[in-house]
Coordinates of C-alpha atoms and ligand atoms in Angstrom, one line a residue:
X1027 CA 3.8 -24.5 12.4
X1028 CA 5.2 -23.6 8.9
X1029 CA 8.3 -21.4 8.8
X1030 CA 8.3 -17.7 7.5
X1031 CA 10.3 -19.1 4.5
X1032 CA 7.8 -21.8 3.8
X1033 CA 5.0 -19.5 4.1
X1034 CA 6.6 -16.9 1.6
X1035 CA 7.2 -19.6 -0.7
X1036 CA 3.6 -20.9 -0.5
X1037 CA 2.1 -17.6 -1.1
X1038 CA 4.5 -16.5 -3.9
X1039 CA 4.0 -19.8 -5.7
X1040 CA 0.4 -19.0 -5.9
X1041 CA 0.8 -15.5 -7.2
X1042 CA 0.4 -15.0 -10.9
X1043 CA 3.2 -13.2 -12.7
X1044 CA 3.0 -9.4 -12.5
X1045 CA 1.6 -9.6 -9.1
X1046 CA 4.2 -8.5 -6.4
X1047 CA 3.9 -9.4 -2.6
X1048 CA 4.3 -6.7 0.1
X1049 CA 5.1 -8.7 3.2
X1050 CA 3.2 -6.7 6.0
X1051 CA 5.6 -6.8 8.9
X1052 CA 4.0 -4.7 11.3
X1053 CA 4.1 -5.7 15.0
X1054 CA 6.7 -8.3 14.1
X1055 CA 10.2 -8.0 15.4
X1056 CA 13.2 -7.5 13.0
X1057 CA 14.4 -10.9 13.5
X1058 CA 11.5 -12.2 11.7
X1059 CA 11.7 -9.7 8.9
X1060 CA 15.5 -10.8 8.5
X1061 CA 14.2 -14.3 8.0
X1062 CA 11.9 -13.1 5.3
X1063 CA 14.8 -11.2 3.8
X1064 CA 17.0 -14.2 3.9
X1065 CA 14.3 -16.2 2.0
X1066 CA 14.6 -13.4 -0.8
X1067 CA 11.8 -11.1 0.2
X1068 CA 12.6 -7.5 -0.5
X1069 CA 9.2 -5.5 -0.2
X1070 CA 7.9 -5.0 3.2
X1071 CA 4.9 -2.9 4.4
X1072 CA 4.5 -1.1 7.8
X1073 CA 1.6 0.8 9.0
X1074 CA 3.1 2.9 11.8
X1075 CA 5.7 5.7 11.3
X1076 CA 7.5 5.0 14.5
X1077 CA 7.9 1.2 13.9
X1078 CA 9.2 1.9 10.1
X1079 CA 11.7 4.4 11.4
X1080 CA 13.0 2.0 14.2
X1081 CA 13.2 -1.0 11.9
X1082 CA 14.6 0.4 8.6
X1083 CA 18.0 1.1 9.9
X1084 CA 18.3 -2.3 11.3
X1085 CA 17.8 -4.2 8.1
X1086 CA 19.6 -4.5 4.8
X1087 CA 19.2 -1.2 2.7
X1088 CA 17.9 -2.8 -0.4
X1089 CA 14.6 -3.4 1.3
X1090 CA 12.0 -1.3 -0.1
X1091 CA 9.6 -0.1 2.4
X1092 CA 5.9 0.5 1.6
X1093 CA 3.9 2.7 4.1
X1094 CA 0.4 1.3 4.4
X1095 CA -1.1 2.9 7.3
X1096 CA -2.8 6.3 8.1
X1097 CA -0.1 9.0 7.9
X1098 CA -0.2 11.8 10.1
X1099 CA 1.0 15.0 8.5
X1100 CA 3.5 15.6 11.2
X1101 CA 5.2 12.2 10.5
X1102 CA 5.7 12.7 6.6
X1103 CA 9.1 14.2 7.0
X1104 CA 10.4 11.3 9.4
X1105 CA 9.4 8.5 7.1
X1106 CA 10.5 10.2 3.9
X1107 CA 14.2 9.0 4.0
X1108 CA 13.0 5.4 4.3
X1109 CA 10.0 4.9 2.3
X1110 CA 9.9 3.6 -1.3
X1111 CA 6.1 3.9 -1.7
X1112 CA 3.4 5.6 0.5
X1113 CA 0.4 3.6 -0.4
X1114 CA -2.0 5.1 1.9
X1115 CA -2.4 8.7 0.7
X1116 CA -6.0 9.7 1.7
X1117 CA -6.2 13.3 0.9
X1118 CA -5.1 16.1 -1.4
X1119 CA -3.6 17.8 1.5
X1120 CA -1.4 15.0 2.3
X1121 CA -0.4 14.8 -1.3
X1122 CA 0.8 18.3 -1.3
X1123 CA 2.6 17.9 2.0
X1124 CA 4.5 15.0 0.5
X1125 CA 5.3 16.9 -2.5
X1126 CA 6.8 19.4 -0.3
X1127 CA 8.8 17.3 1.7
X1128 CA 10.1 15.2 -1.2
X1129 CA 11.3 18.5 -2.8
X1130 CA 12.9 19.6 0.4
X1131 CA 15.2 16.5 0.2
X1132 CA 15.3 16.6 -3.5
X1133 CA 13.8 13.1 -4.2
X1134 CA 11.0 11.6 -5.9
X1135 CA 8.4 9.5 -4.2
X1136 CA 5.9 7.0 -5.5
X1137 CA 2.5 7.2 -3.8
X1138 CA -0.9 5.3 -4.2
X1139 CA -4.2 6.8 -3.5
X1140 CA -6.2 5.0 -1.0
X1141 CA -9.8 4.7 -1.9
X1142 CA -12.4 3.9 0.9
X1143 CA -14.6 1.0 -0.4
X1144 CA -15.1 -1.0 2.7
X1145 CA -18.2 -0.8 5.0
X1146 CA -16.4 0.1 8.0
X1147 CA -16.4 3.8 8.7
X1148 CA -13.1 3.5 10.5
X1149 CA -11.0 2.9 7.4
X1150 CA -9.5 5.8 5.8
X1151 CA -9.3 6.9 2.1
X1152 CA -10.9 9.0 -0.6
X1153 CA -14.5 8.1 -1.3
X1154 CA -15.0 7.4 -5.0
X1155 CA -16.7 10.8 -5.6
X1156 CA -13.9 12.6 -3.9
X1157 CA -11.2 10.9 -5.8
X1158 CA -12.7 11.4 -9.0
X1159 CA -13.6 15.2 -8.4
X1160 CA -9.9 15.7 -7.2
X1161 CA -8.7 14.1 -10.6
X1162 CA -11.2 16.2 -12.5
X1163 CA -9.8 19.3 -10.9
X1164 CA -6.2 18.3 -11.9
X1165 CA -5.3 17.9 -8.1
X1166 CA -3.8 14.2 -8.6
X1167 CA -1.4 15.0 -11.4
X1168 CA 0.3 18.3 -10.8
X1169 CA 3.4 17.2 -8.7
X1170 CA 7.1 17.2 -9.6
X1171 CA 8.5 15.2 -6.7
X1172 CA 5.4 12.7 -6.4
X1173 CA 4.6 10.1 -8.8
X1174 CA 1.0 9.0 -8.4
X1175 CA 1.4 5.2 -9.3
X1176 CA -2.2 3.9 -8.9
X1177 CA -4.7 3.1 -6.0
X1178 CA -4.8 1.2 -2.8
X1179 CA -7.8 -0.2 -1.0
X1180 CA -8.9 -2.4 1.9
X1181 CA -12.1 -4.5 1.5
X1182 CA -14.7 -4.9 4.4
X1183 CA -13.9 -7.4 7.0
X1184 CA -16.3 -9.9 6.2
X1185 CA -16.6 -13.6 5.2
X1186 CA -19.1 -12.5 2.5
X1187 CA -16.6 -12.9 -0.5
X1188 CA -19.4 -11.6 -2.9
X1189 CA -19.4 -8.5 -0.9
X1190 CA -15.5 -8.2 -1.2
X1191 CA -15.6 -9.0 -4.8
X1192 CA -18.0 -6.0 -5.5
X1193 CA -15.5 -3.8 -3.5
X1194 CA -12.5 -4.8 -5.3
X1195 CA -14.3 -4.4 -8.6
X1196 CA -15.3 -0.9 -7.6
X1197 CA -11.6 -0.1 -7.0
X1198 CA -10.8 -1.5 -10.6
X1199 CA -13.5 0.4 -12.1
X1200 CA -12.5 3.6 -10.4
X1201 CA -8.9 3.0 -11.5
X1202 CA -9.9 2.8 -15.0
X1203 CA -11.9 5.8 -15.0
X1204 CA -8.9 7.9 -13.6
X1205 CA -6.6 6.0 -16.0
X1206 CA -8.6 7.3 -18.9
X1207 CA -9.6 10.7 -17.5
X1208 CA -6.3 12.0 -16.1
X1209 CA -3.3 9.5 -16.3
X1210 CA -3.9 8.9 -20.0
X1211 CA -0.3 9.5 -21.0
X1212 CA 1.3 8.2 -17.9
X1213 CA 2.9 4.8 -17.9
X1214 CA 3.6 4.9 -14.2
X1215 CA -0.2 4.9 -13.2
X1216 CA -0.6 1.1 -13.1
X1217 CA -0.8 -0.2 -9.6
X1218 CA -3.7 -1.7 -7.8
X1219 CA -2.6 -2.7 -4.3
X1220 CA -5.5 -4.6 -2.7
X1221 CA -5.9 -7.9 -1.1
X1222 CA -4.6 -9.3 2.4
X1223 CA -4.2 -12.7 3.9
X1224 CA -7.8 -13.5 3.8
X1225 CA -9.0 -12.0 0.3
X1226 CA -6.0 -11.8 -1.8
X1227 CA -7.1 -14.4 -4.3
X1228 CA -10.3 -12.3 -4.8
X1229 CA -8.3 -9.3 -5.3
X1230 CA -5.9 -10.9 -7.9
X1231 CA -9.1 -11.7 -9.9
X1232 CA -9.9 -8.0 -10.0
X1233 CA -6.6 -7.0 -11.2
X1234 CA -4.4 -6.4 -8.1
X1235 CA -0.7 -5.9 -8.9
X1236 CA 0.3 -5.5 -5.3
X1237 CA -0.9 -7.7 -2.5
X1238 CA -0.4 -6.8 1.2
X1239 CA -0.2 -9.9 3.3
X1240 CA 1.0 -10.1 6.8
X1241 CA -0.7 -12.9 8.9
X1242 CA -0.3 -15.6 6.3
X1243 CA 3.5 -15.1 6.3
X1244 CA 4.4 -14.1 9.7
X1245 CA 1.6 -15.6 11.7
X1246 CA -0.7 -13.7 14.1
X1247 CA 0.3 -10.5 15.5
X1248 CA 0.6 -10.0 19.3
X1249 CA -0.4 -6.2 19.8
Ligands
LIG2682 C1 -2.2 -5.0 8.4 C2 -2.5 -4.7 7.0 C3 -2.4 -5.9 5.9 C4 -2.2 -7.0 6.2 O1 -3.1 -7.9 7.0 P1 -3.1 -9.7 7.0 O2 -4.5 -9.7 7.3 O3 -2.5 -9.6 8.2 O4 -2.6 -10.0 5.9 C5 -2.8 -5.3 4.7 N1 -2.9 -4.0 4.5 C6 -2.9 -3.1 5.5 C7 -3.3 -1.6 5.1 C8 -2.8 -3.4 6.8 O5 -2.8 -2.5 7.7

């Protein structure tokens, strides 16, 4: 089996310039994250608040942590000191709460808005309609401590890459509408976080700037 370092090198060698890798380290022990860090990786993704809070203090502080899971409102305060980007903002209410908590500790936090494009109901995120409506109502752009930097999405869990491509294309088109409509003069609205171990090549074709890859780097997770 290839080492974490070899896996990282293999993935990063295939990424076009301008596409950054979030190494999704959920369910993997800090020793494995340290191995990735030693190999040069600085961007990590976690999807559970408790796990992020436990791991972050054990690792070097130049790591940038992306939160990528469903974020419960009562966990926002706890992750705030650790996260660099909250990728999984799935409601205006959550956005408002993040603003409040960021203001409380006087920091700015970058967020992505999660768009629901997959067939599975269980995945969270704004629907396209909800997101465009929130944009039209000025609810995405009125924050002092939150920078909305783009969109995040997961495609359906399927082998049908045509389906996956359509979903990523929908994310890209929704991004462009928002960019034109409400983030027009806003240079920081440029991120499209999409693509995981099995579909990141497709995501890159549709304009991903961040790919979130776990299994292809750290191997299978033992839950
Ligand atoms: C786990 C996870 C990933 C990584 O999935 P892999 O298939 O292991 O690459 C990416 N994004 C999110 C939101 C995740 O929860």
